Short mmCIF file of N, CA and C in Angstrom, two decimals:
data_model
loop_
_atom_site.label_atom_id
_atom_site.label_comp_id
_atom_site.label_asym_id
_atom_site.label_seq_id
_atom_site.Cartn_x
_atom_site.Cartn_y
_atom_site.Cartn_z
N UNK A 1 22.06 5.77 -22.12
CA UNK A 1 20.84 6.18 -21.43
C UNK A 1 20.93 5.74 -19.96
N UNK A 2 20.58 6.89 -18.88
CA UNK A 2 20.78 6.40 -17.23
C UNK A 2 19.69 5.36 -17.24
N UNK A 3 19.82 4.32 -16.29
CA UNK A 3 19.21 3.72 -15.62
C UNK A 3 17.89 4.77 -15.20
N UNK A 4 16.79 4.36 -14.80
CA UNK A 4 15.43 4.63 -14.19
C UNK A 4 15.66 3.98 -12.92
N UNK A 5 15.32 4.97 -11.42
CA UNK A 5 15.39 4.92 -10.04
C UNK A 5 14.10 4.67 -9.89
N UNK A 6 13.92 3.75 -9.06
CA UNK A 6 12.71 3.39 -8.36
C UNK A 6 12.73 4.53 -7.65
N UNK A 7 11.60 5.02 -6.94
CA UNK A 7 11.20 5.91 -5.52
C UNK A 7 11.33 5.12 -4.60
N UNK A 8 11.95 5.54 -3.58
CA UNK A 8 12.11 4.81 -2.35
C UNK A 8 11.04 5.05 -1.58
N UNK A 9 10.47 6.08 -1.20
CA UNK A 9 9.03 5.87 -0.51
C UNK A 9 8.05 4.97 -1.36
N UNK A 10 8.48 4.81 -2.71
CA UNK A 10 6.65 4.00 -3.08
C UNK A 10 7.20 2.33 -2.44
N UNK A 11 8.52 2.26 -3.18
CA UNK A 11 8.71 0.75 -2.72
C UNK A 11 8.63 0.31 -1.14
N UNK A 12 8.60 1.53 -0.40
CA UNK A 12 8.52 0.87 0.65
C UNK A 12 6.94 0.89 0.93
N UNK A 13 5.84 1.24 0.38
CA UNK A 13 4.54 1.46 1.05
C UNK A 13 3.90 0.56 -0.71
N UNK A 14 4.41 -0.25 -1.47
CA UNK A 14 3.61 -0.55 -2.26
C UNK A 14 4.49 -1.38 -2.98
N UNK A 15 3.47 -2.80 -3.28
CA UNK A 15 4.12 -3.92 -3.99
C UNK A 15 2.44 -4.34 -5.27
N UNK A 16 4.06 -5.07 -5.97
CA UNK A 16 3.00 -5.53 -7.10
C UNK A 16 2.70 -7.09 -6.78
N UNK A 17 1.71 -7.33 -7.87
CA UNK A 17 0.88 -8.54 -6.99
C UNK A 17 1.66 -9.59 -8.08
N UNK A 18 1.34 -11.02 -8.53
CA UNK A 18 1.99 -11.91 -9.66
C UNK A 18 1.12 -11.41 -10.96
N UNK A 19 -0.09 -11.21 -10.62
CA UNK A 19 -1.31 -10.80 -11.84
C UNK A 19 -0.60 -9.23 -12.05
N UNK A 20 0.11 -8.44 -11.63
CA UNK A 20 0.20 -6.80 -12.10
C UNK A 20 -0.79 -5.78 -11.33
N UNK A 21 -1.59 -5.95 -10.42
CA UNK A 21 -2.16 -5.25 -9.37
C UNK A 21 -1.21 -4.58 -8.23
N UNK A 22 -1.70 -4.00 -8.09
CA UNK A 22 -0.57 -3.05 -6.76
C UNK A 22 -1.46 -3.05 -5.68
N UNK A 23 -0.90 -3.33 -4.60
CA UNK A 23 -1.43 -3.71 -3.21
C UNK A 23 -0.91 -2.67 -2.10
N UNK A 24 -1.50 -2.54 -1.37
CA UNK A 24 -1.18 -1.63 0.12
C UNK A 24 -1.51 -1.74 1.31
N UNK A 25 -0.79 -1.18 2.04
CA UNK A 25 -1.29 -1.79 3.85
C UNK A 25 -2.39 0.14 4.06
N UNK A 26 -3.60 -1.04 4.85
CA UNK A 26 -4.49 0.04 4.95
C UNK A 26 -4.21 1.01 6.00
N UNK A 27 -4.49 2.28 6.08
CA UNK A 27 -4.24 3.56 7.36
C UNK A 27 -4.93 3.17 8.41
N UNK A 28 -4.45 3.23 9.90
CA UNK A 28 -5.13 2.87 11.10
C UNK A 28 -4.54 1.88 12.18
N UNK A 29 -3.87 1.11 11.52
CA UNK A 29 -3.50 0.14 12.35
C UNK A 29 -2.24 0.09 13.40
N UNK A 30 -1.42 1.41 13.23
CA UNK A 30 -0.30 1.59 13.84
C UNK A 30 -0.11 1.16 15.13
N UNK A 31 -1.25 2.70 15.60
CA UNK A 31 -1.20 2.83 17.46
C UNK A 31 -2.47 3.24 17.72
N UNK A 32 -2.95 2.88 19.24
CA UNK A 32 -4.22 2.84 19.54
C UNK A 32 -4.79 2.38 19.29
N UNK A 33 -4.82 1.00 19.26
CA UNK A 33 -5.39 -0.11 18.42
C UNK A 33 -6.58 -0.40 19.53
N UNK A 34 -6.10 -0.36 21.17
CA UNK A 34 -7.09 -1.26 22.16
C UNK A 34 -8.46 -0.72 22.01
N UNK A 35 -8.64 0.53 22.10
CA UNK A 35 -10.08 0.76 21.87
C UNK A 35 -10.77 1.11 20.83
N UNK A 36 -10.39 0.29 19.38
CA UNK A 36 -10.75 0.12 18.48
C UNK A 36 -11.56 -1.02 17.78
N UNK A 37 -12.67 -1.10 17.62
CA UNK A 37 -13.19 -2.67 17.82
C UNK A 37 -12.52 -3.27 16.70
N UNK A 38 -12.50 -4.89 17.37
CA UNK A 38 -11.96 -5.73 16.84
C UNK A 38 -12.43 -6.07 14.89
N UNK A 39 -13.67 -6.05 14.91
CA UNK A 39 -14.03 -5.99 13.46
C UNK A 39 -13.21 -4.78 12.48
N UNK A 40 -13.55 -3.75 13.03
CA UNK A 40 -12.69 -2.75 12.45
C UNK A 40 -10.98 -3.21 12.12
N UNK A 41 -10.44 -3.74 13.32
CA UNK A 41 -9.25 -3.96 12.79
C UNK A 41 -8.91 -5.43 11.95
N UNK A 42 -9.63 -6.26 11.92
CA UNK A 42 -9.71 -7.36 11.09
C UNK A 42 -9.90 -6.29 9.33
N UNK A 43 -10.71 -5.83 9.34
CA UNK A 43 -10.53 -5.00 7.92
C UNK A 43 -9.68 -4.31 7.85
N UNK A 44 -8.97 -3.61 8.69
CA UNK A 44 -7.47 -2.69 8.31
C UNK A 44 -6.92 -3.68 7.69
N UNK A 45 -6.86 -5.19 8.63
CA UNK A 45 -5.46 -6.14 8.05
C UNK A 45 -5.62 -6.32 6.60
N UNK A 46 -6.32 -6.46 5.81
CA UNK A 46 -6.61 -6.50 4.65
C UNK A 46 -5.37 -6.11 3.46
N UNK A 47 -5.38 -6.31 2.49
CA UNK A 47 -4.21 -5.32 1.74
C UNK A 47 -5.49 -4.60 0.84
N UNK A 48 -5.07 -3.75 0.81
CA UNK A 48 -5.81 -2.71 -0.16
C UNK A 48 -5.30 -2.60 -1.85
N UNK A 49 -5.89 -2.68 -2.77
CA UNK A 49 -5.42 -2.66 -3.99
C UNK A 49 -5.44 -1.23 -4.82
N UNK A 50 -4.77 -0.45 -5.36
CA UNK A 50 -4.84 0.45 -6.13
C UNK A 50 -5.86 0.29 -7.60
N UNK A 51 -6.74 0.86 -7.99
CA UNK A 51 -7.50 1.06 -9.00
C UNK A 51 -6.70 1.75 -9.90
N UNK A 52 -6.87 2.53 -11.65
CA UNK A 52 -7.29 3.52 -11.91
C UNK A 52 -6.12 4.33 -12.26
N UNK A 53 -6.21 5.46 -12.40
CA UNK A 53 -5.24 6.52 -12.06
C UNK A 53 -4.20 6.31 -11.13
N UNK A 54 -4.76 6.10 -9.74
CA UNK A 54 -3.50 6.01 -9.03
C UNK A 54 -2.33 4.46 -9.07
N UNK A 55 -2.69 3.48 -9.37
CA UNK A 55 -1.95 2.43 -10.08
C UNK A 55 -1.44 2.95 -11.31
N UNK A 56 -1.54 3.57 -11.66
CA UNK A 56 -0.99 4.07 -13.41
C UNK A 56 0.59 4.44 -12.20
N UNK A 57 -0.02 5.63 -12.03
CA UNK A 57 0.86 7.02 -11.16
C UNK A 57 2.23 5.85 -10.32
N UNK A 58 1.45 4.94 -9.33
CA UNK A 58 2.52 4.17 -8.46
C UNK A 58 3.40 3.04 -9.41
N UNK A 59 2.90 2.73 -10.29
CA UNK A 59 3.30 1.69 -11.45
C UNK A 59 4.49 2.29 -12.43
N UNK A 60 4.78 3.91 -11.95
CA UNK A 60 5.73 4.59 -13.42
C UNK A 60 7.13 4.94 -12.22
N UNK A 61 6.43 5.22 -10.78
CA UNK A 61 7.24 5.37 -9.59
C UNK A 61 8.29 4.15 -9.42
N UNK A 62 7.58 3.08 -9.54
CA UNK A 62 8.43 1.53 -9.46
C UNK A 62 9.02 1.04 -10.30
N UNK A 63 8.95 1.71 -11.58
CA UNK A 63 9.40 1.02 -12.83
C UNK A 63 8.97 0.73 -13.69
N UNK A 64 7.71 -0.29 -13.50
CA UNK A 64 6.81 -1.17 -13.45
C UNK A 64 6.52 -0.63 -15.43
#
């Protein structure tokens, strides 16, 4: 039986947590940051967690 390939785009935009949660960096923070208020970008920094369906979906992509 072949080996199972990770996706190379998920591993690079999504990790699992020690508990089994999947985490993500939030959209926004790239470029054009200066005239973006500062509160706003204190919440981009955040990691974002997958719920639901789409943790199922990124969790079969990784291996997991």
């Amino acid at each position: 039986m072949p080996k199972m390939k990770t996706h190379s785009g998920a591993k690079k935009r999504f990790r699992t947590t020690g508990s089994g949660k999947i985490v993500h960096r939030k959209a926004g923070k790239t470029h054009l940051n200066e005239h973006k208020p500062s509160k706003r970008l204190r919440r981009i920094d955040a990691f974002g967690t997958l719920e639901g369906g789409d943790a199922k979906t990124i969790k079969k992509l990784l291996g997991k």
